[in-house]
Structures are given as C-alpha cells and as structure tokens.
Coordinates of N, CA, C and O in Angstrom, one line a residue:
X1 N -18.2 0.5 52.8 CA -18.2 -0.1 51.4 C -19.6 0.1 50.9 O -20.6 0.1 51.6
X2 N -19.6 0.1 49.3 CA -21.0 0.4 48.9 C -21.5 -0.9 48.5 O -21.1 -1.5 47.4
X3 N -22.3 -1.4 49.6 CA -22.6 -3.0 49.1 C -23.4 -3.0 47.8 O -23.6 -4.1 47.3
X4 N -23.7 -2.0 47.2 CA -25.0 -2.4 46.0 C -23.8 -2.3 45.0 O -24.1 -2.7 43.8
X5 N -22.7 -2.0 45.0 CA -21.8 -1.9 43.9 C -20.8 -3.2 43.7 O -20.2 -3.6 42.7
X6 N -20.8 -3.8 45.4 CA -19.7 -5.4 45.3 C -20.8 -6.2 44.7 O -20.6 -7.1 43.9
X7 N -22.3 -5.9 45.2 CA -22.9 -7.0 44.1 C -23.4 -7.3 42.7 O -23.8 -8.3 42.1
X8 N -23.2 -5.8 42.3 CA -23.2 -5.6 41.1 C -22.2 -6.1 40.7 O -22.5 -6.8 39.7
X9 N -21.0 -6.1 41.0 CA -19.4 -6.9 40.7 C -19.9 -8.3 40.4 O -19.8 -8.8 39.3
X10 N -20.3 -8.9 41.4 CA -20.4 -9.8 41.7 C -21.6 -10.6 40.8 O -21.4 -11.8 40.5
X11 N -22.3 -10.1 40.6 CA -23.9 -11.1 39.5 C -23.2 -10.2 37.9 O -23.7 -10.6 36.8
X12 N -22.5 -9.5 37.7 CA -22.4 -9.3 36.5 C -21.0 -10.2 36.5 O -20.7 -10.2 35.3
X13 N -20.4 -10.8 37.0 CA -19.3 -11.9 36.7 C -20.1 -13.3 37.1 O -19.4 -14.1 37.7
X14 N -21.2 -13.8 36.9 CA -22.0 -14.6 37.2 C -21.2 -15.5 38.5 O -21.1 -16.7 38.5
X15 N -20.7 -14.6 39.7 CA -20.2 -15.8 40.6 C -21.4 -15.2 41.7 O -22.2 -14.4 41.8
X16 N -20.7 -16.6 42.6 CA -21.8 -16.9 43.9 C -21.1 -15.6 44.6 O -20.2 -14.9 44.1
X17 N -21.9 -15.5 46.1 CA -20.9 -15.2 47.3 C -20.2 -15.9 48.1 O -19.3 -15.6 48.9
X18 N -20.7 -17.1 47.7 CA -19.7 -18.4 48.4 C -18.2 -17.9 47.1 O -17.4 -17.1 47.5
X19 N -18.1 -18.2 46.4 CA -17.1 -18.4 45.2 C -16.1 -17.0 45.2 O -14.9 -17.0 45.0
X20 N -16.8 -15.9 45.5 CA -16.3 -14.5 45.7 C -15.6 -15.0 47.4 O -14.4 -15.0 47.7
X21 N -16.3 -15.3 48.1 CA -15.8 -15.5 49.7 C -14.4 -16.2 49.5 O -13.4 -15.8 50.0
X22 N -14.4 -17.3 48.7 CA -13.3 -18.9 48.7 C -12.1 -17.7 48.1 O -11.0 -17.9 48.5
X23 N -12.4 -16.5 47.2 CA -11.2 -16.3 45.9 C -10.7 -15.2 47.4 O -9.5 -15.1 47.6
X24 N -11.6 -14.6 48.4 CA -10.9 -13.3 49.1 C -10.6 -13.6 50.8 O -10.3 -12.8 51.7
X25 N -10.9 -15.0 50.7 CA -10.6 -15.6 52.5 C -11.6 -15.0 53.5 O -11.2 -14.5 54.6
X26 N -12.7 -15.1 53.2 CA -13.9 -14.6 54.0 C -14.9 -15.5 53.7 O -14.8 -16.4 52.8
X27 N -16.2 -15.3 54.7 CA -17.2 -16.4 54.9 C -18.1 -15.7 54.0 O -18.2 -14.5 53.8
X28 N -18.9 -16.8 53.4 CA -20.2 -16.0 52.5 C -20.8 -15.5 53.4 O -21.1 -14.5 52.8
X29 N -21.3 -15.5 54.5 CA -22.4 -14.9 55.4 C -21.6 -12.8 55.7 O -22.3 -11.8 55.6
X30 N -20.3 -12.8 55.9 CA -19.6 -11.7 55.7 C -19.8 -10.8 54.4 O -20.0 -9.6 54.5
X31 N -19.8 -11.9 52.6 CA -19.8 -10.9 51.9 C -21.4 -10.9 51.9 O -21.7 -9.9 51.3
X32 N -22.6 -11.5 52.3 CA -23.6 -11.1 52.3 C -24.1 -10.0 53.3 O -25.1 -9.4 53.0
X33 N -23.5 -9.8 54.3 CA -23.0 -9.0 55.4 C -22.4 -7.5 54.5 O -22.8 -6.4 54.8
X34 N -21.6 -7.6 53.7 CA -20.9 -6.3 52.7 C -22.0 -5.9 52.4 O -22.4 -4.7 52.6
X35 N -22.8 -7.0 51.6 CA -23.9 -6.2 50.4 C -24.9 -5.6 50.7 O -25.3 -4.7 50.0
X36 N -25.6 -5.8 52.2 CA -26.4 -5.4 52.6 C -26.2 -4.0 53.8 O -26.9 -3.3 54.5
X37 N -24.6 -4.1 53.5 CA -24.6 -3.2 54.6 C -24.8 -2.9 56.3 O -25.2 -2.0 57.0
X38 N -24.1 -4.3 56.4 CA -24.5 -4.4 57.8 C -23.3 -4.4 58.8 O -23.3 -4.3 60.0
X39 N -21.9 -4.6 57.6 CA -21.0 -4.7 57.7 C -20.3 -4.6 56.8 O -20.5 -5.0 55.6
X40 N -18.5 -3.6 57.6 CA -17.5 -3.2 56.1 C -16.7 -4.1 56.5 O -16.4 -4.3 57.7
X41 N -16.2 -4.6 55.5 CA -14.7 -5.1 55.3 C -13.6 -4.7 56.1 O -13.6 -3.5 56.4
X42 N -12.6 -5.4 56.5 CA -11.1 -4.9 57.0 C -10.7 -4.2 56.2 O -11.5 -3.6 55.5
X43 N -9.2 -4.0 56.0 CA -8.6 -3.0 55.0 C -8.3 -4.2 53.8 O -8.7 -4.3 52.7
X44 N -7.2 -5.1 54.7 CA -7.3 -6.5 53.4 C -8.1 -6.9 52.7 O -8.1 -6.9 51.5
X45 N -9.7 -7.7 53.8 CA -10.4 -8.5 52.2 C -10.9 -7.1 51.2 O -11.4 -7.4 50.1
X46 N -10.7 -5.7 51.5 CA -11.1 -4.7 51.1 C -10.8 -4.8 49.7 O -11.5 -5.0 48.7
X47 N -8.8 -4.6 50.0 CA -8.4 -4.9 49.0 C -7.9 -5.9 47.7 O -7.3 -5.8 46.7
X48 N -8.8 -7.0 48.6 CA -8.7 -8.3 48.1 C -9.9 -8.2 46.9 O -9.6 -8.3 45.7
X49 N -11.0 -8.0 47.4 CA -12.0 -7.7 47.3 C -11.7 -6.7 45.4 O -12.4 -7.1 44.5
X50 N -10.9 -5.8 45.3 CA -10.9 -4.9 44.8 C -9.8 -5.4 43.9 O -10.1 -5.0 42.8
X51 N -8.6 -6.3 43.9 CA -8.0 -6.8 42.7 C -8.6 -8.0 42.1 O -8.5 -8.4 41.0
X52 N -9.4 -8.7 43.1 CA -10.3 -9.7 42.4 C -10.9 -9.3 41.6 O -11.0 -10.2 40.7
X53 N -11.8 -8.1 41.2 CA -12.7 -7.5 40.7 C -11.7 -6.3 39.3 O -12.4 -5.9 38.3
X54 N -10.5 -5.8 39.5 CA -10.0 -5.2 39.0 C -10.2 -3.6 38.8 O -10.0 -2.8 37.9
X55 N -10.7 -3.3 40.3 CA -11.5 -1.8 40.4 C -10.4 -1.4 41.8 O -9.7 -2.0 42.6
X56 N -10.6 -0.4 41.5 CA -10.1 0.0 43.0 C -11.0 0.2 44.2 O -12.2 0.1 44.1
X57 N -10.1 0.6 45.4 CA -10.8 0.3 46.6 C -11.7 1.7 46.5 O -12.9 1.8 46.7
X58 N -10.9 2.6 46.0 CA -11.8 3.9 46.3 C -13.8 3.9 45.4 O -14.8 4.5 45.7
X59 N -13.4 3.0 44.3 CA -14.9 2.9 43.6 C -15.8 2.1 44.8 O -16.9 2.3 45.1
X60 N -14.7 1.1 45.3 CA -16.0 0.1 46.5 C -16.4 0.8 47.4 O -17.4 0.6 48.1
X61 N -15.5 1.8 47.6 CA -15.7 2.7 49.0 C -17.0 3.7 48.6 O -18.0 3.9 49.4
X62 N -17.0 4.2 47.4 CA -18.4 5.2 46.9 C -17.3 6.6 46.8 O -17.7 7.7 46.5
X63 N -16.4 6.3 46.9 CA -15.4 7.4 46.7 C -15.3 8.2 45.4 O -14.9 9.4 45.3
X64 N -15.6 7.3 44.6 CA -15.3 7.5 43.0 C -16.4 6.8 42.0 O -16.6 5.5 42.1
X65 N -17.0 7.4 41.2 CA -17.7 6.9 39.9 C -16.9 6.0 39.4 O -17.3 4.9 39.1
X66 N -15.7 6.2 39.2 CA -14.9 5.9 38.2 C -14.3 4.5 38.7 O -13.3 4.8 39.3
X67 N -14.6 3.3 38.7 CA -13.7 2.0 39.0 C -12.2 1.7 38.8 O -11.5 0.7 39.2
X68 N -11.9 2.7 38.0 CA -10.1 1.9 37.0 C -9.6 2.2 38.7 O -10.1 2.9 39.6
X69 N -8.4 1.5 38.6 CA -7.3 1.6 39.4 C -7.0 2.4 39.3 O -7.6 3.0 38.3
X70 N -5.8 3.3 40.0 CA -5.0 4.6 39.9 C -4.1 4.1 38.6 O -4.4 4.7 37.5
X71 N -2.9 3.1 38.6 CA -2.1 2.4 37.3 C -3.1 2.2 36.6 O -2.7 2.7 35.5
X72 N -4.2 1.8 36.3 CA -4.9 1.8 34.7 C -5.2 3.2 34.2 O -5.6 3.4 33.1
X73 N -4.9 4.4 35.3 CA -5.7 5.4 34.2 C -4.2 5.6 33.1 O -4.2 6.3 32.1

C-alpha cells in the first residue's frame, strides 16, 4: 500500500487515524503502521480502506494514478 496516498485520503477529509481505524475495524497504531510503511493491510481492511475513501484498491496499491473505481469510470 502507498502509505503517503491513505494519508493524503485521510488529512484532506480532515479525519483522525483513530476515526479512519473505528469506520475500517483496525487499531490506529496499524493505520499509522499503513502510512509509514511498515506495514500493508489484509485484503479486507484494504478494501474497507478503499470504499470508505471512494477510490479503488488499485490507486492505494500505487497501481494506478487514477483513484475512480472500475464502476465510476
């Protein structure tokens, strides 16, 4: 996962990582763990992670510039 991009998600919707953790069933210390890269996600909070935000998994992954879902293009 490209952590500089979940936290970009993340400070441009002005939430915590506690408040991002509570909405995808994971510990803040985990998504601070995503951002820094010290650790990826399962495949779930991945995709938890990824409808919360309204992007697909492939933009969190670094897979894609492009964030839309595959159904929004």
């Amino acid at each position: 996962m490209r952590g500089d991009r979940l936290r970009e998600l993340r400070e441009s919707r002005g939430e915590s990582q506690r408040a991002l953790a509570a909405a995808v069933g994971c510990s803040s210390a985990a998504i601070a763990q995503y951002e820094s890269g010290t650790r990826s996600p399962d495949a779930l909070i991945l995709l938890r992670i990824a409808a919360h935000y309204g992007v697909s998994s492939e933009y969190l992954l670094g897979l894609t510039d492009d964030p839309r879902r595959q159904k929004d293009l």
